[in-house]
JSON list of C-alpha atoms in Angstrom, two decimals:
[
{"chain": "A", "resi": 201, "resn": "MET", "atom": "CA", "xyz": [72.45, 98.58, 97.44]},
{"chain": "A", "resi": 202, "resn": "ARG", "atom": "CA", "xyz": [74.66, 96.50, 95.20]},
{"chain": "A", "resi": 203, "resn": "PRO", "atom": "CA", "xyz": [77.14, 98.48, 93.07]},
{"chain": "A", "resi": 204, "resn": "MET", "atom": "CA", "xyz": [75.36, 97.69, 89.80]},
{"chain": "A", "resi": 205, "resn": "GLY", "atom": "CA", "xyz": [72.04, 98.85, 91.28]},
{"chain": "A", "resi": 206, "resn": "TYR", "atom": "CA", "xyz": [73.66, 102.12, 92.32]},
{"chain": "A", "resi": 207, "resn": "PHE", "atom": "CA", "xyz": [74.98, 102.78, 88.82]},
{"chain": "A", "resi": 208, "resn": "ALA", "atom": "CA", "xyz": [71.59, 101.92, 87.33]},
{"chain": "A", "resi": 209, "resn": "ALA", "atom": "CA", "xyz": [69.92, 104.38, 89.71]},
{"chain": "A", "resi": 210, "resn": "VAL", "atom": "CA", "xyz": [72.40, 107.12, 88.75]},
{"chain": "A", "resi": 211, "resn": "ALA", "atom": "CA", "xyz": [71.82, 106.42, 85.06]},
{"chain": "A", "resi": 212, "resn": "VAL", "atom": "CA", "xyz": [68.04, 106.70, 85.47]},
{"chain": "A", "resi": 213, "resn": "TRP", "atom": "CA", "xyz": [68.45, 109.90, 87.46]},
{"chain": "A", "resi": 214, "resn": "TRP", "atom": "CA", "xyz": [70.80, 111.36, 84.83]},
{"chain": "A", "resi": 215, "resn": "ILE", "atom": "CA", "xyz": [68.51, 110.48, 81.93]},
{"chain": "A", "resi": 216, "resn": "GLY", "atom": "CA", "xyz": [65.51, 111.86, 83.79]},
{"chain": "A", "resi": 217, "resn": "GLY", "atom": "CA", "xyz": [67.46, 115.07, 84.52]},
{"chain": "A", "resi": 218, "resn": "ALA", "atom": "CA", "xyz": [68.31, 115.45, 80.86]},
{"chain": "A", "resi": 219, "resn": "ALA", "atom": "CA", "xyz": [64.61, 115.22, 79.97]},
{"chain": "A", "resi": 220, "resn": "HIS", "atom": "CA", "xyz": [63.86, 118.02, 82.41]},
{"chain": "A", "resi": 221, "resn": "ALA", "atom": "CA", "xyz": [66.33, 120.31, 80.59]},
{"chain": "A", "resi": 222, "resn": "GLU", "atom": "CA", "xyz": [63.66, 120.69, 77.90]},
{"chain": "A", "resi": 223, "resn": "PHE", "atom": "CA", "xyz": [61.14, 122.17, 80.29]},
{"chain": "A", "resi": 224, "resn": "SER", "atom": "CA", "xyz": [60.83, 125.90, 80.99]},
{"chain": "A", "resi": 225, "resn": "GLN", "atom": "CA", "xyz": [60.87, 127.23, 84.53]},
{"chain": "A", "resi": 226, "resn": "SER", "atom": "CA", "xyz": [57.05, 127.53, 84.53]},
{"chain": "A", "resi": 227, "resn": "GLN", "atom": "CA", "xyz": [56.74, 123.98, 83.26]},
{"chain": "A", "resi": 228, "resn": "LEU", "atom": "CA", "xyz": [59.07, 122.73, 85.99]},
{"chain": "A", "resi": 229, "resn": "ALA", "atom": "CA", "xyz": [57.01, 124.57, 88.63]},
{"chain": "A", "resi": 230, "resn": "ALA", "atom": "CA", "xyz": [53.82, 123.10, 87.22]},
{"chain": "A", "resi": 231, "resn": "LEU", "atom": "CA", "xyz": [55.44, 119.66, 87.30]},
{"chain": "A", "resi": 232, "resn": "THR", "atom": "CA", "xyz": [56.03, 120.03, 91.07]},
{"chain": "A", "resi": 233, "resn": "VAL", "atom": "CA", "xyz": [52.31, 120.72, 91.50]},
{"chain": "A", "resi": 234, "resn": "LEU", "atom": "CA", "xyz": [51.07, 117.96, 89.21]},
{"chain": "A", "resi": 235, "resn": "SER", "atom": "CA", "xyz": [53.44, 115.20, 90.34]},
{"chain": "A", "resi": 236, "resn": "PRO", "atom": "CA", "xyz": [51.82, 114.66, 93.76]},
{"chain": "A", "resi": 237, "resn": "LEU", "atom": "CA", "xyz": [48.41, 114.62, 92.15]},
{"chain": "A", "resi": 238, "resn": "ALA", "atom": "CA", "xyz": [49.54, 112.00, 89.67]},
{"chain": "A", "resi": 239, "resn": "GLN", "atom": "CA", "xyz": [51.13, 109.90, 92.47]},
{"chain": "A", "resi": 240, "resn": "GLU", "atom": "CA", "xyz": [47.70, 109.62, 94.07]},
{"chain": "A", "resi": 241, "resn": "GLN", "atom": "CA", "xyz": [46.67, 107.63, 90.98]},
{"chain": "A", "resi": 242, "resn": "LEU", "atom": "CA", "xyz": [49.81, 105.74, 89.89]},
{"chain": "A", "resi": 243, "resn": "ASP", "atom": "CA", "xyz": [53.12, 104.43, 91.22]},
{"chain": "A", "resi": 244, "resn": "PRO", "atom": "CA", "xyz": [55.88, 107.08, 91.38]},
{"chain": "A", "resi": 245, "resn": "THR", "atom": "CA", "xyz": [57.62, 106.18, 88.12]},
{"chain": "A", "resi": 246, "resn": "ASN", "atom": "CA", "xyz": [54.46, 106.15, 86.02]},
{"chain": "A", "resi": 247, "resn": "ALA", "atom": "CA", "xyz": [53.06, 109.12, 87.93]},
{"chain": "A", "resi": 248, "resn": "HIS", "atom": "CA", "xyz": [56.10, 111.22, 87.01]},
{"chain": "A", "resi": 249, "resn": "ALA", "atom": "CA", "xyz": [55.61, 110.31, 83.33]},
{"chain": "A", "resi": 250, "resn": "LEU", "atom": "CA", "xyz": [51.92, 111.24, 83.61]},
{"chain": "A", "resi": 251, "resn": "ALA", "atom": "CA", "xyz": [52.77, 114.59, 85.20]},
{"chain": "A", "resi": 252, "resn": "GLU", "atom": "CA", "xyz": [55.28, 115.34, 82.46]},
{"chain": "A", "resi": 253, "resn": "CYS", "atom": "CA", "xyz": [52.72, 114.50, 79.77]},
{"chain": "A", "resi": 254, "resn": "MET", "atom": "CA", "xyz": [50.16, 116.71, 81.47]},
{"chain": "A", "resi": 255, "resn": "VAL", "atom": "CA", "xyz": [52.60, 119.64, 81.50]},
{"chain": "A", "resi": 256, "resn": "LEU", "atom": "CA", "xyz": [53.42, 119.08, 77.82]},
{"chain": "A", "resi": 257, "resn": "ALA", "atom": "CA", "xyz": [49.71, 118.92, 76.91]},
{"chain": "A", "resi": 258, "resn": "ALA", "atom": "CA", "xyz": [48.78, 122.06, 78.89]},
{"chain": "A", "resi": 259, "resn": "LYS", "atom": "CA", "xyz": [48.50, 125.42, 77.21]},
{"chain": "A", "resi": 260, "resn": "ALA", "atom": "CA", "xyz": [50.97, 128.12, 78.29]},
{"chain": "A", "resi": 261, "resn": "GLU", "atom": "CA", "xyz": [48.26, 129.94, 80.26]},
{"chain": "A", "resi": 262, "resn": "GLU", "atom": "CA", "xyz": [47.33, 126.73, 82.05]},
{"chain": "A", "resi": 263, "resn": "VAL", "atom": "CA", "xyz": [50.94, 126.00, 82.86]},
{"chain": "A", "resi": 264, "resn": "SER", "atom": "CA", "xyz": [51.25, 129.47, 84.45]},
{"chain": "A", "resi": 265, "resn": "ARG", "atom": "CA", "xyz": [48.09, 128.96, 86.46]},
{"chain": "A", "resi": 266, "resn": "ILE", "atom": "CA", "xyz": [49.32, 125.60, 87.75]},
{"chain": "A", "resi": 267, "resn": "ALA", "atom": "CA", "xyz": [52.87, 126.87, 88.38]},
{"chain": "A", "resi": 268, "resn": "ALA", "atom": "CA", "xyz": [51.52, 129.63, 90.62]},
{"chain": "A", "resi": 269, "resn": "PHE", "atom": "CA", "xyz": [50.65, 126.90, 93.15]},
{"chain": "A", "resi": 270, "resn": "ALA", "atom": "CA", "xyz": [54.23, 125.55, 93.42]},
{"chain": "A", "resi": 271, "resn": "GLY", "atom": "CA", "xyz": [54.99, 124.96, 97.10]},
{"chain": "A", "resi": 272, "resn": "MET", "atom": "CA", "xyz": [51.31, 125.15, 98.06]},
{"chain": "A", "resi": 273, "resn": "ALA", "atom": "CA", "xyz": [48.46, 122.73, 98.24]},
{"chain": "A", "resi": 274, "resn": "PRO", "atom": "CA", "xyz": [46.60, 122.83, 94.91]},
{"chain": "A", "resi": 275, "resn": "SER", "atom": "CA", "xyz": [43.19, 124.43, 95.04]},
{"chain": "A", "resi": 276, "resn": "PRO", "atom": "CA", "xyz": [40.01, 122.76, 93.77]},
{"chain": "A", "resi": 277, "resn": "VAL", "atom": "CA", "xyz": [40.32, 124.94, 90.68]},
{"chain": "A", "resi": 278, "resn": "ILE", "atom": "CA", "xyz": [43.78, 123.48, 89.93]},
{"chain": "A", "resi": 279, "resn": "MET", "atom": "CA", "xyz": [42.52, 119.98, 90.57]},
{"chain": "A", "resi": 280, "resn": "ASP", "atom": "CA", "xyz": [39.68, 120.56, 88.12]},
{"chain": "A", "resi": 281, "resn": "LEU", "atom": "CA", "xyz": [42.15, 121.92, 85.56]},
{"chain": "A", "resi": 282, "resn": "ALA", "atom": "CA", "xyz": [44.36, 118.84, 86.07]},
{"chain": "A", "resi": 283, "resn": "ASN", "atom": "CA", "xyz": [41.40, 116.58, 85.55]},
{"chain": "A", "resi": 284, "resn": "GLU", "atom": "CA", "xyz": [40.56, 118.44, 82.37]},
{"chain": "A", "resi": 285, "resn": "ILE", "atom": "CA", "xyz": [44.14, 118.19, 81.06]},
{"chain": "A", "resi": 286, "resn": "ILE", "atom": "CA", "xyz": [44.49, 114.51, 81.86]},
{"chain": "A", "resi": 287, "resn": "GLN", "atom": "CA", "xyz": [41.56, 113.68, 79.54]},
{"chain": "A", "resi": 288, "resn": "ARG", "atom": "CA", "xyz": [43.23, 115.20, 76.48]},
{"chain": "A", "resi": 289, "resn": "PRO", "atom": "CA", "xyz": [44.29, 112.80, 73.72]},
{"chain": "A", "resi": 290, "resn": "ALA", "atom": "CA", "xyz": [47.79, 114.32, 73.76]},
{"chain": "A", "resi": 291, "resn": "VAL", "atom": "CA", "xyz": [48.28, 113.10, 77.33]},
{"chain": "A", "resi": 292, "resn": "LEU", "atom": "CA", "xyz": [47.35, 109.53, 76.44]},
{"chain": "A", "resi": 293, "resn": "SER", "atom": "CA", "xyz": [49.60, 109.57, 73.37]},
{"chain": "A", "resi": 294, "resn": "CYS", "atom": "CA", "xyz": [52.51, 110.98, 75.36]},
{"chain": "A", "resi": 295, "resn": "LEU", "atom": "CA", "xyz": [52.02, 108.53, 78.24]},
{"chain": "A", "resi": 296, "resn": "THR", "atom": "CA", "xyz": [51.80, 105.55, 75.83]},
{"chain": "A", "resi": 297, "resn": "GLU", "atom": "CA", "xyz": [55.07, 106.63, 74.23]},
{"chain": "A", "resi": 298, "resn": "LYS", "atom": "CA", "xyz": [56.86, 107.20, 77.54]},
{"chain": "A", "resi": 299, "resn": "LEU", "atom": "CA", "xyz": [55.75, 103.89, 79.05]},
{"chain": "A", "resi": 300, "resn": "SER", "atom": "CA", "xyz": [56.40, 101.68, 76.03]}
]
């Protein structure tokens, strides 16, 4: 990797890490569950943005339910919940903002 590419990668990592500081522990755990599901649909960068938007659009009780599956394969119930959340207007608004 060229030196400038390395610094750009570090900057992206640092900015992304700063954004995660706003998430609670439950939201971070839910993000680890939703990210692989989102990556089945989109490239990794856009999938991460989608997963973040889904976590932000989820209700606290939903975040807790999803977070309980951290480190495990998500159940069909969690996949159904993720499909429900992804259809919310707040997710589309958030994703549009993050990707523009």
